[in-house]
Structures are given as structure tokens and as C-alpha cells.
Amino acid sequence: MLILIMILMAIVCLYVICVKKDSISFLLFGLCLSFIIMFIGIIIYIAKSGGFSQSQRFFLFLIPSIQVKLQYLPISLDRLGYMVAIGRFTFPIILLSTAMHYSMVPAIRKRLPYMKWLILPTVFWLIYYYPKVFREVVRGRYFLQAFMIKLAFAWISLCIVSAITVLLIEYRSITIPFCKRHFRWVILSYLSITLLYSLYCIQDPAQIYQTYGVDYMWIRGISYTTSAMSTFGWIGLTCCGIFFILLGSFSIAHYTQVKRLDEKNEVLLQHKFDTSNMGATVFVHSMKNQLLANRVVNKKIIELLEEPEPDLEKLKGYTRRLNELNEGMLRHMEELYKSIKNNAMYLMPISITQPVQLALIKFHEKYPEYEVQVNLKTQEMVLADEVHLSEAIYNLLTNGYEAAVEAHEDEAKVELITYSERLYTVIEVRDNGKGLSKEKLGKIFDPFFTSKNTNYNWGMGLYYVKKIIKGHLGSLRVESIENEGTHMFILLPKFSENT
């Protein structure tokens, strides 16, 4: 089964580097590679050591012939030991470097440039464990060998504990729900690989150099083969290892898919808008419904005017209704026009409060009787087009208010919050509406999709908002739970005058 572990790790290693070619992916590639190098040395060493029962051979190699082939490979014990040393001492430093690159905590990111100095201890250990150097240094010096074994293990433990601590601090610092969920998968992937690495990193490669000597056994009394382990121990160990690798493989694959999800969605939405004849059909159908509604109201007005004594109150009501329909149609035509025309956006450094305040003014012009709950936790600068960004925020506020009124007419609640999160300045709009089902969540950004009455809503609002946010190099995300409400997140890249 150790063979299966190696195959799984190789698949993960190749998949990640092919899918996502960024710094994190290359670090993950290095992490998997160091793990594989270490395990190749261990598995060949175990095969050469022999002395296992039939059941132990099955759980280690699956097929006896595999052990035989590995046993007679023309590789010296010195080379095997150095392979294990390379994997053992490069894994923890790559893990720590990866964790540091993931972190957006300012105090941790400031120390990222110092990571290059941590290469020096790794180089030291690789020089020390080079077979010729190792034998010259430790020959006859048992106490020195024991000290170096403990020091090496302390160094590895320090790197691993530091890396896990950094990852957990980053996880705790994340407040946006979808970011927290996605980063949870990342942590699980690294924990699963690290746990399996930890099962073997407690051993020292010196034992491979001294397989036929007594020095190492005199110091530690244990070996990679753990010959005293029972058959059930081998079963538990290997099954545990495969479980960790499968979990890690799924986690890594899930993470890389998440990172590409926004890009795929953008292409899909553009394709839907550009090629779908349904969009034009919906547009024409909506226009027809609006005109039919106008004709019905107009007909009622004519009938009232033909009466000897027209009911003026009814007439005024129908007139107001006709005016509302006309204004609604003009408003939605303008919305549709804005969503399809190629407007230029002029991005400049502005305070996040500027588009927020402009959006609130527009909202209060439409709903003067309602006050949005505003909490500006940050007023930092962003690179934005004030008019376009305010339109996007206004659209989200309007959608949130209408959803909240529909669910709780007397207790409608809409909140607008700005805050800083990792590399983003976030504008969040919350409502206590009915929320959205998973099916609707997958469609709300589609052009011409709406869950409301199509006579008055043509489903272009959120598509327009997404286009605006994309033009700001940001992203628009949504969290919604049925019967609880919806949270809309505008994530804008942080702006620095020094960049």
C-alpha cells in the first residue's frame, strides 16, 4: 500500500503543477516532490531489508514481485539514506514557506523576505548527511551523533509547528464565509500530507548508513522497518496513510478548482449573453408584457372617460398606475442598455466612503422612508470609478431591500458594511429576506434571469453589477441561506500609493 501512496502523491504533484502555474502551486509541487523522494528511499530500503511475513509484504508492496524487483535494484544504502535525508529536510522548510505565502496577516507577511535565510539550516543538514561527510564527522563520536539526531528532529519539529501555526492564524483571521470554507480545504490538504510525513520523519536516515553497524541502534533502538510492529499495526499504518493521501488529494484538487471557478464563470456568463437567442426573446417578451399592461390601463381610462360622470379617484389611480408602468419600463430599458454597452471606466484613488455615500443617496431617492444600517469599519482608499461602483452598490441595496420587504414587511433589515479582509477592501450588503436556494444561487448572475415578476424585472441587474466589479479588478460573491437572508460581497483589491 505504500506503493499506492507514492502513486497518489505523484498524481497530485503533476495535476497541481499543470493546472495552476503560480508561486503557491510550485511550492506545493516542491512539497510533494520532497515527500516522494523521502518515501522512495524508505520503500526501497524496506524492500531490501526483508524479513517480513506474507501479510506484511502485502500491505507494504501489494504484490510480492514488486518487493523482489525493488530489493535487487542496484542502489547503494548510502544513496538511499541520502534520498531520505533530502526529502526529510526539504519538506519542512517548503511547508513553512508555503504557509508564509498563504498568510495575509501583515505581521507575518513582513517576515516573508527573511524566509530565504532558512535555506541555510537545510543546506547545513544536507551537507552533514552526505554519506562521506557524515562518516568523517560521526566516526567514533557517539555522543555527537546522538546530539545531531536530536538537533535535526528539533529543527524539523520547529518548522512543522511554525507552518501549522501560521496556517491556523490565517484561518482564524478570515471572516468572509466562502473564503474561510475554501481555506479550510487548503489546511486539510497540508495537514493530511504532514501527518503522513510525521509518521516517518521521527526516524533518522543515519540508520540506513549504519544498517550493518551498531552505532545507530545503540542510540535510538528503532528503525524504519519497525520490525516489532504487528500485522494489525502494519494494516493500521498503511490504511491511515492512504486515507491521509486521499484526503490531501481531494483537498488540493478542490482548492485548485476553486481558484479557477471565477474565471470559468466569467467565460460562461459572457458566452450566455453573447450567444443566447433566449436573451433577445426574453427582452421582446418583457417589452410586450409591459405594453399589454399599459394597454389594459389605458383602456380602463378610456372607459371611465366615456361614462357620463367619471369616477375621478379611479381615474387618478389608473393614471398613476400608467405612469408607474411607463417609468418602470424606461428604468429597465436604461438598465438593460447600461448592461450591454461598452462603457469606459476611469479608475482613480478614492475613499471607499465616496461611492458608498453616493449609492445611499440614490437609494434614499427611491425609498425615502427607509434608512439603511451603515457601518463603515474602514474608510481606506480604493482604485475605483465612483459613478459605476456606486451604481453597483445601489443595485445591491435595492435588491436587498426588496427581498427583505417581501419576507418581513414591517421588520425589513438591510445593512451596508465596509471592512478590510486579507488583500481586499470589502463592501458587504446584508438583508433578512427569504434567501436563495442552491439552484437559484447558481443562476442569479445569468443575464435575463430573475425570480421576480418579469413584467418589472428583467434579470440584468446582477449581471450589470458583476461586470462593474470585474472592471474594478475585483470579484462579486454571494452567501445565502433560505429563510435567513443573503449576504453580497464586493471584493476590491487593496490600493497602496507605493504600488
GROMACS .gro file of N, CA and C in nm, residues 24-142:
model
  357
   24ILE      N    1   0.236   2.953  -0.537
   24ILE     CA    2   0.186   2.855  -0.441
   24ILE      C    3   0.189   2.715  -0.501
   25SER      N    4   0.151   2.703  -0.629
   25SER     CA    5   0.149   2.572  -0.693
   25SER      C    6   0.289   2.513  -0.706
   26PHE      N    7   0.388   2.599  -0.736
   26PHE     CA    8   0.525   2.549  -0.745
   26PHE      C    9   0.577   2.505  -0.608
   27LEU      N   10   0.536   2.578  -0.504
   27LEU     CA   11   0.574   2.536  -0.369
   27LEU      C   12   0.509   2.403  -0.333
   28LEU      N   13   0.383   2.387  -0.372
   28LEU     CA   14   0.314   2.262  -0.346
   28LEU      C   15   0.378   2.148  -0.425
   29PHE      N   16   0.419   2.178  -0.546
   29PHE     CA   17   0.492   2.080  -0.626
   29PHE      C   18   0.620   2.037  -0.555
   30GLY      N   19   0.694   2.136  -0.502
   30GLY     CA   20   0.816   2.104  -0.429
   30GLY      C   21   0.789   2.023  -0.304
   31LEU      N   22   0.678   2.053  -0.236
   31LEU     CA   23   0.641   1.979  -0.116
   31LEU      C   24   0.612   1.833  -0.148
   32CYS      N   25   0.533   1.811  -0.251
   32CYS     CA   26   0.501   1.673  -0.292
   32CYS      C   27   0.626   1.600  -0.339
   33LEU      N   28   0.712   1.671  -0.411
   33LEU     CA   29   0.833   1.609  -0.464
   33LEU      C   30   0.926   1.566  -0.351
   34SER      N   31   0.943   1.651  -0.249
   34SER     CA   32   1.029   1.615  -0.137
   34SER      C   33   0.971   1.496  -0.062
   35PHE      N   34   0.839   1.493  -0.050
   35PHE     CA   35   0.772   1.380   0.015
   35PHE      C   36   0.798   1.251  -0.063
   36ILE      N   37   0.785   1.258  -0.194
   36ILE     CA   38   0.804   1.140  -0.279
   36ILE      C   39   0.948   1.091  -0.273
   37ILE      N   40   1.043   1.183  -0.278
   37ILE     CA   41   1.184   1.144  -0.271
   37ILE      C   42   1.213   1.070  -0.140
   38MET      N   43   1.162   1.124  -0.030
   38MET     CA   44   1.182   1.061   0.101
   38MET      C   45   1.123   0.920   0.102
   39PHE      N   46   1.000   0.906   0.048
   39PHE     CA   47   0.933   0.776   0.054
   39PHE      C   48   0.993   0.676  -0.044
   40ILE      N   49   1.045   0.723  -0.155
   40ILE     CA   50   1.113   0.630  -0.246
   40ILE      C   51   1.231   0.566  -0.176
   41GLY      N   52   1.310   0.650  -0.107
   41GLY     CA   53   1.423   0.595  -0.033
   41GLY      C   54   1.380   0.498   0.074
   42ILE      N   55   1.273   0.532   0.147
   42ILE     CA   56   1.226   0.446   0.256
   42ILE      C   57   1.173   0.314   0.203
   43ILE      N   58   1.093   0.320   0.097
   43ILE     CA   59   1.027   0.198   0.049
   43ILE      C   60   1.129   0.101  -0.012
   44ILE      N   61   1.231   0.155  -0.080
   44ILE     CA   62   1.335   0.067  -0.135
   44ILE      C   63   1.419   0.008  -0.022
   45TYR      N   64   1.446   0.089   0.079
   45TYR     CA   65   1.522   0.039   0.194
   45TYR      C   66   1.446  -0.072   0.266
   46ILE      N   67   1.315  -0.053   0.283
   46ILE     CA   68   1.234  -0.157   0.348
   46ILE      C   69   1.234  -0.284   0.265
   47ALA      N   70   1.225  -0.268   0.131
   47ALA     CA   71   1.226  -0.386   0.043
   47ALA      C   72   1.357  -0.461   0.055
   48LYS      N   73   1.468  -0.390   0.065
   48LYS     CA   74   1.600  -0.454   0.073
   48LYS      C   75   1.622  -0.519   0.210
   49SER      N   76   1.557  -0.462   0.314
   49SER     CA   77   1.577  -0.516   0.449
   49SER      C   78   1.516  -0.654   0.464
   50GLY      N   79   1.398  -0.677   0.404
   50GLY     CA   80   1.334  -0.807   0.407
   50GLY      C   81   1.295  -0.849   0.548
   51GLY      N   82   1.266  -0.981   0.560
   51GLY     CA   83   1.232  -1.036   0.690
   51GLY      C   84   1.088  -1.016   0.731
   52PHE      N   85   1.000  -0.991   0.635
   52PHE     CA   86   0.860  -0.967   0.669
   52PHE      C   87   0.777  -1.093   0.646
   53SER      N   88   0.664  -1.096   0.715
   53SER     CA   89   0.569  -1.204   0.690
   53SER      C   90   0.495  -1.174   0.559
   54GLN      N   91   0.420  -1.276   0.513
   54GLN     CA   92   0.347  -1.259   0.387
   54GLN      C   93   0.244  -1.148   0.395
   55SER      N   94   0.175  -1.140   0.510
   55SER     CA   95   0.073  -1.035   0.525
   55SER      C   96   0.136  -0.897   0.527
   56GLN      N   97   0.257  -0.886   0.590
   56GLN     CA   98   0.324  -0.757   0.593
   56GLN      C   99   0.369  -0.716   0.452
   57ARG      N  100   0.417  -0.812   0.375
   57ARG     CA  101   0.458  -0.782   0.237
   57ARG      C  102   0.340  -0.731   0.155
   58PHE      N  103   0.223  -0.791   0.177
   58PHE     CA  104   0.105  -0.748   0.101
   58PHE      C  105   0.071  -0.603   0.130
   59PHE      N  106   0.070  -0.567   0.257
   59PHE     CA  107   0.032  -0.431   0.292
   59PHE      C  108   0.139  -0.328   0.257
   60LEU      N  109   0.263  -0.375   0.242
   60LEU     CA  110   0.369  -0.282   0.204
   60LEU      C  111   0.382  -0.268   0.053
   61PHE      N  112   0.375  -0.381  -0.019
   61PHE     CA  113   0.405  -0.379  -0.161
   61PHE      C  114   0.292  -0.429  -0.251
   62LEU      N  115   0.181  -0.477  -0.192
   62LEU     CA  116   0.068  -0.533  -0.267
   62LEU      C  117   0.106  -0.663  -0.336
   63ILE      N  118   0.207  -0.659  -0.421
   63ILE     CA  119   0.247  -0.777  -0.498
   63ILE      C  120   0.389  -0.816  -0.458
   64PRO      N  121   0.413  -0.942  -0.422
   64PRO     CA  122   0.548  -0.984  -0.379
   64PRO      C  123   0.655  -0.955  -0.483
   65SER      N  124   0.620  -0.964  -0.610
   65SER     CA  125   0.720  -0.941  -0.715
   65SER      C  126   0.773  -0.798  -0.713
   66ILE      N  127   0.689  -0.704  -0.664
   66ILE     CA  128   0.735  -0.565  -0.656
   66ILE      C  129   0.849  -0.554  -0.555
   67GLN      N  130   0.834  -0.622  -0.442
   67GLN     CA  131   0.940  -0.619  -0.342
   67GLN      C  132   1.068  -0.680  -0.397
   68VAL      N  133   1.053  -0.790  -0.472
   68VAL     CA  134   1.171  -0.857  -0.527
   68VAL      C  135   1.246  -0.763  -0.622
   69LYS      N  136   1.170  -0.693  -0.708
   69LYS     CA  137   1.235  -0.601  -0.803
   69LYS      C  138   1.304  -0.487  -0.731
   70LEU      N  139   1.237  -0.434  -0.628
   70LEU     CA  140   1.298  -0.324  -0.552
   70LEU      C  141   1.419  -0.371  -0.473
   71GLN      N  142   1.410  -0.494  -0.425
   71GLN     CA  143   1.517  -0.549  -0.341
   71GLN      C  144   1.649  -0.558  -0.417
   72TYR      N  145   1.640  -0.589  -0.546
   72TYR     CA  146   1.761  -0.610  -0.625
   72TYR      C  147   1.795  -0.491  -0.714
   73LEU      N  148   1.737  -0.376  -0.686
   73LEU     CA  149   1.777  -0.256  -0.758
   73LEU      C  150   1.921  -0.221  -0.724
   74PRO      N  151   2.002  -0.185  -0.824
   74PRO     CA  152   2.145  -0.155  -0.797
   74PRO      C  153   2.163  -0.015  -0.736
   75ILE      N  154   2.108   0.005  -0.616
   75ILE     CA  155   2.121   0.132  -0.545
   75ILE      C  156   2.184   0.105  -0.410
   76SER      N  157   2.289   0.179  -0.379
   76SER     CA  158   2.360   0.157  -0.252
   76SER      C  159   2.281   0.213  -0.135
   77LEU      N  160   2.312   0.164  -0.016
   77LEU     CA  161   2.246   0.214   0.105
   77LEU      C  162   2.280   0.361   0.128
   78ASP      N  163   2.400   0.402   0.089
   78ASP     CA  164   2.437   0.543   0.105
   78ASP      C  165   2.344   0.633   0.022
   79ARG      N  166   2.316   0.592  -0.100
   79ARG     CA  167   2.227   0.673  -0.185
   79ARG      C  168   2.085   0.673  -0.131
   80LEU      N  169   2.040   0.559  -0.084
   80LEU     CA  170   1.906   0.553  -0.026
   80LEU      C  171   1.895   0.644   0.096
   81GLY      N  172   1.998   0.639   0.181
   81GLY     CA  173   1.997   0.722   0.300
   81GLY      C  174   1.996   0.870   0.266
   82TYR      N  175   2.072   0.908   0.162
   82TYR     CA  176   2.077   1.049   0.125
   82TYR      C  177   1.947   1.094   0.059
   83MET      N  178   1.880   1.003  -0.015
   83MET     CA  179   1.748   1.035  -0.070
   83MET      C  180   1.649   1.068   0.043
   84VAL      N  181   1.652   0.984   0.147
   84VAL     CA  182   1.564   1.007   0.261
   84VAL      C  183   1.600   1.139   0.328
   85ALA      N  184   1.728   1.168   0.340
   85ALA     CA  185   1.771   1.293   0.403
   85ALA      C  186   1.725   1.414   0.323
   86ILE      N  187   1.735   1.407   0.190
   86ILE     CA  188   1.691   1.518   0.105
   86ILE      C  189   1.543   1.547   0.127
   87GLY      N  190   1.461   1.440   0.120
   87GLY     CA  191   1.317   1.459   0.141
   87GLY      C  192   1.285   1.503   0.282
   88ARG      N  193   1.355   1.448   0.379
   88ARG     CA  194   1.327   1.477   0.521
   88ARG      C  195   1.354   1.622   0.556
   89PHE      N  196   1.461   1.681   0.500
   89PHE     CA  197   1.500   1.816   0.541
   89PHE      C  198   1.448   1.926   0.447
   90THR      N  199   1.404   1.890   0.327
   90THR     CA  200   1.345   1.993   0.239
   90THR      C  201   1.195   2.008   0.262
   91PHE      N  202   1.127   1.900   0.305
   91PHE     CA  203   0.983   1.906   0.327
   91PHE      C  204   0.944   2.015   0.428
   92PRO      N  205   1.002   2.018   0.549
   92PRO     CA  206   0.956   2.117   0.648
   92PRO      C  207   0.979   2.261   0.607
   93ILE      N  208   1.092   2.291   0.539
   93ILE     CA  209   1.119   2.430   0.501
   93ILE      C  210   1.025   2.473   0.388
   94ILE      N  211   0.991   2.381   0.297
   94ILE     CA  212   0.895   2.415   0.190
   94ILE      C  213   0.756   2.432   0.249
   95LEU      N  214   0.721   2.348   0.347
   95LEU     CA  215   0.590   2.361   0.413
   95LEU      C  216   0.578   2.497   0.482
   96LEU      N  217   0.682   2.538   0.553
   96LEU     CA  218   0.679   2.668   0.621
   96LEU      C  219   0.673   2.782   0.521
   97SER      N  220   0.749   2.771   0.413
   97SER     CA  221   0.747   2.875   0.310
   97SER      C  222   0.609   2.885   0.245
   98THR      N  223   0.545   2.771   0.222
   98THR     CA  224   0.411   2.770   0.164
   98THR      C  225   0.311   2.838   0.257
   99ALA      N  226   0.318   2.805   0.385
   99ALA     CA  227   0.229   2.866   0.483
   99ALA      C  228   0.248   3.017   0.489
  100MET      N  229   0.372   3.062   0.483
  100MET     CA  230   0.401   3.205   0.487
  100MET      C  231   0.345   3.276   0.363
  101HIS      N  232   0.352   3.210   0.248
  101HIS     CA  233   0.298   3.270   0.125
  101HIS      C  234   0.146   3.277   0.128
  102TYR      N  235   0.082   3.183   0.195
  102TYR     CA  236  -0.064   3.187   0.206
  102TYR      C  237  -0.110   3.301   0.297
  103SER      N  238  -0.031   3.333   0.398
  103SER     CA  239  -0.075   3.426   0.500
  103SER      C  240  -0.089   3.568   0.447
  104MET      N  241  -0.200   3.634   0.486
  104MET     CA  242  -0.222   3.774   0.454
  104MET      C  243  -0.216   3.860   0.581
  105VAL      N  244  -0.177   3.800   0.691
  105VAL     CA  245  -0.163   3.875   0.816
  105VAL      C  246  -0.040   3.965   0.803
  106PRO      N  247  -0.055   4.096   0.818
  106PRO     CA  248   0.058   4.189   0.795
  106PRO      C  249   0.183   4.154   0.874
  107ALA      N  250   0.168   4.117   1.002
  107ALA     CA  251   0.284   4.086   1.084
  107ALA      C  252   0.363   3.967   1.030
  108ILE      N  253   0.293   3.872   0.968
  108ILE     CA  254   0.360   3.754   0.911
  108ILE      C  255   0.419   3.786   0.775
  109ARG      N  256   0.347   3.860   0.693
  109ARG     CA  257   0.395   3.892   0.558
  109ARG      C  258   0.521   3.979   0.563
  110LYS      N  259   0.536   4.060   0.666
  110LYS     CA  260   0.655   4.143   0.679
  110LYS      C  261   0.781   4.057   0.695
  111ARG      N  262   0.762   3.936   0.747
  111ARG     CA  263   0.877   3.847   0.771
  111ARG      C  264   0.903   3.752   0.654
  112LEU      N  265   0.822   3.763   0.549
  112LEU     CA  266   0.838   3.674   0.434
  112LEU      C  267   0.977   3.688   0.369
  113PRO      N  268   1.033   3.809   0.355
  113PRO     CA  269   1.168   3.820   0.295
  113PRO      C  270   1.276   3.744   0.372
  114TYR      N  271   1.255   3.722   0.503
  114TYR     CA  272   1.356   3.654   0.583
  114TYR      C  273   1.355   3.503   0.562
  115MET      N  274   1.255   3.454   0.487
  115MET     CA  275   1.246   3.309   0.465
  115MET      C  276   1.368   3.255   0.392
  116LYS      N  277   1.433   3.340   0.310
  116LYS     CA  278   1.548   3.291   0.233
  116LYS      C  279   1.661   3.246   0.324
  117TRP      N  280   1.670   3.304   0.444
  117TRP     CA  281   1.777   3.266   0.536
  117TRP      C  282   1.754   3.128   0.596
  118LEU      N  283   1.629   3.081   0.594
  118LEU     CA  284   1.602   2.949   0.649
  118LEU      C  285   1.654   2.837   0.558
  119ILE      N  286   1.697   2.874   0.438
  119ILE     CA  287   1.757   2.774   0.349
  119ILE      C  288   1.891   2.726   0.406
  120LEU      N  289   1.958   2.814   0.479
  120LEU     CA  290   2.092   2.781   0.531
  120LEU      C  291   2.092   2.659   0.622
  121PRO      N  292   1.999   2.649   0.720
  121PRO     CA  293   1.997   2.526   0.801
  121PRO      C  294   1.971   2.401   0.718
  122THR      N  295   1.886   2.412   0.617
  122THR     CA  296   1.858   2.297   0.530
  122THR      C  297   1.983   2.255   0.457
  123VAL      N  298   2.056   2.353   0.403
  123VAL     CA  299   2.182   2.322   0.335
  123VAL      C  300   2.282   2.256   0.431
  124PHE      N  301   2.285   2.309   0.554
  124PHE     CA  302   2.375   2.251   0.655
  124PHE      C  303   2.344   2.103   0.677
  125TRP      N  304   2.215   2.070   0.693
  125TRP     CA  305   2.178   1.930   0.720
  125TRP      C  306   2.208   1.841   0.600
  126LEU      N  307   2.186   1.893   0.481
  126LEU     CA  308   2.215   1.813   0.361
  126LEU      C  309   2.364   1.788   0.346
  127ILE      N  310   2.445   1.886   0.386
  127ILE     CA  311   2.591   1.864   0.383
  127ILE      C  312   2.632   1.763   0.490
  128TYR      N  313   2.575   1.781   0.609
  128TYR     CA  314   2.608   1.692   0.720
  128TYR      C  315   2.574   1.546   0.689
  129TYR      N  316   2.458   1.523   0.623
  129TYR     CA  317   2.414   1.386   0.597
  129TYR      C  318   2.466   1.330   0.464
  130TYR      N  319   2.549   1.409   0.395
  130TYR     CA  320   2.613   1.350   0.276
  130TYR      C  321   2.702   1.236   0.325
  131PRO      N  322   2.686   1.115   0.268
  131PRO     CA  323   2.749   0.996   0.327
  131PRO      C  324   2.895   1.011   0.366
  132LYS      N  325   2.979   1.065   0.279
  132LYS     CA  326   3.121   1.076   0.310
  132LYS      C  327   3.145   1.173   0.425
  133VAL      N  328   3.073   1.288   0.422
  133VAL     CA  329   3.088   1.386   0.529
  133VAL      C  330   3.037   1.329   0.661
  134PHE      N  331   2.923   1.262   0.654
  134PHE     CA  332   2.862   1.205   0.774
  134PHE      C  333   2.958   1.109   0.844
  135ARG      N  334   3.019   1.021   0.769
  135ARG     CA  335   3.106   0.920   0.830
  135ARG      C  336   3.232   0.985   0.891
  136GLU      N  337   3.283   1.088   0.825
  136GLU     CA  338   3.401   1.155   0.878
  136GLU      C  339   3.369   1.228   1.008
  137VAL      N  340   3.248   1.288   1.014
  137VAL     CA  341   3.212   1.369   1.130
  137VAL      C  342   3.179   1.283   1.251
  138VAL      N  343   3.102   1.175   1.232
  138VAL     CA  344   3.049   1.100   1.346
  138VAL      C  345   3.134   0.978   1.381
  139ARG      N  346   3.239   0.950   1.306
  139ARG     CA  347   3.320   0.830   1.331
  139ARG      C  348   3.374   0.830   1.474
  140GLY      N  349   3.325   0.733   1.553
  140GLY     CA  350   3.371   0.720   1.690
  140GLY      C  351   3.316   0.824   1.786
  141ARG      N  352   3.232   0.915   1.737
  141ARG     CA  353   3.178   1.022   1.823
  141ARG      C  354   3.029   0.994   1.848
  142TYR      N  355   3.001   0.899   1.934
  142TYR     CA  356   2.863   0.857   1.957
  142TYR      C  357   2.778   0.968   2.019
   0.00000   0.00000   0.00000
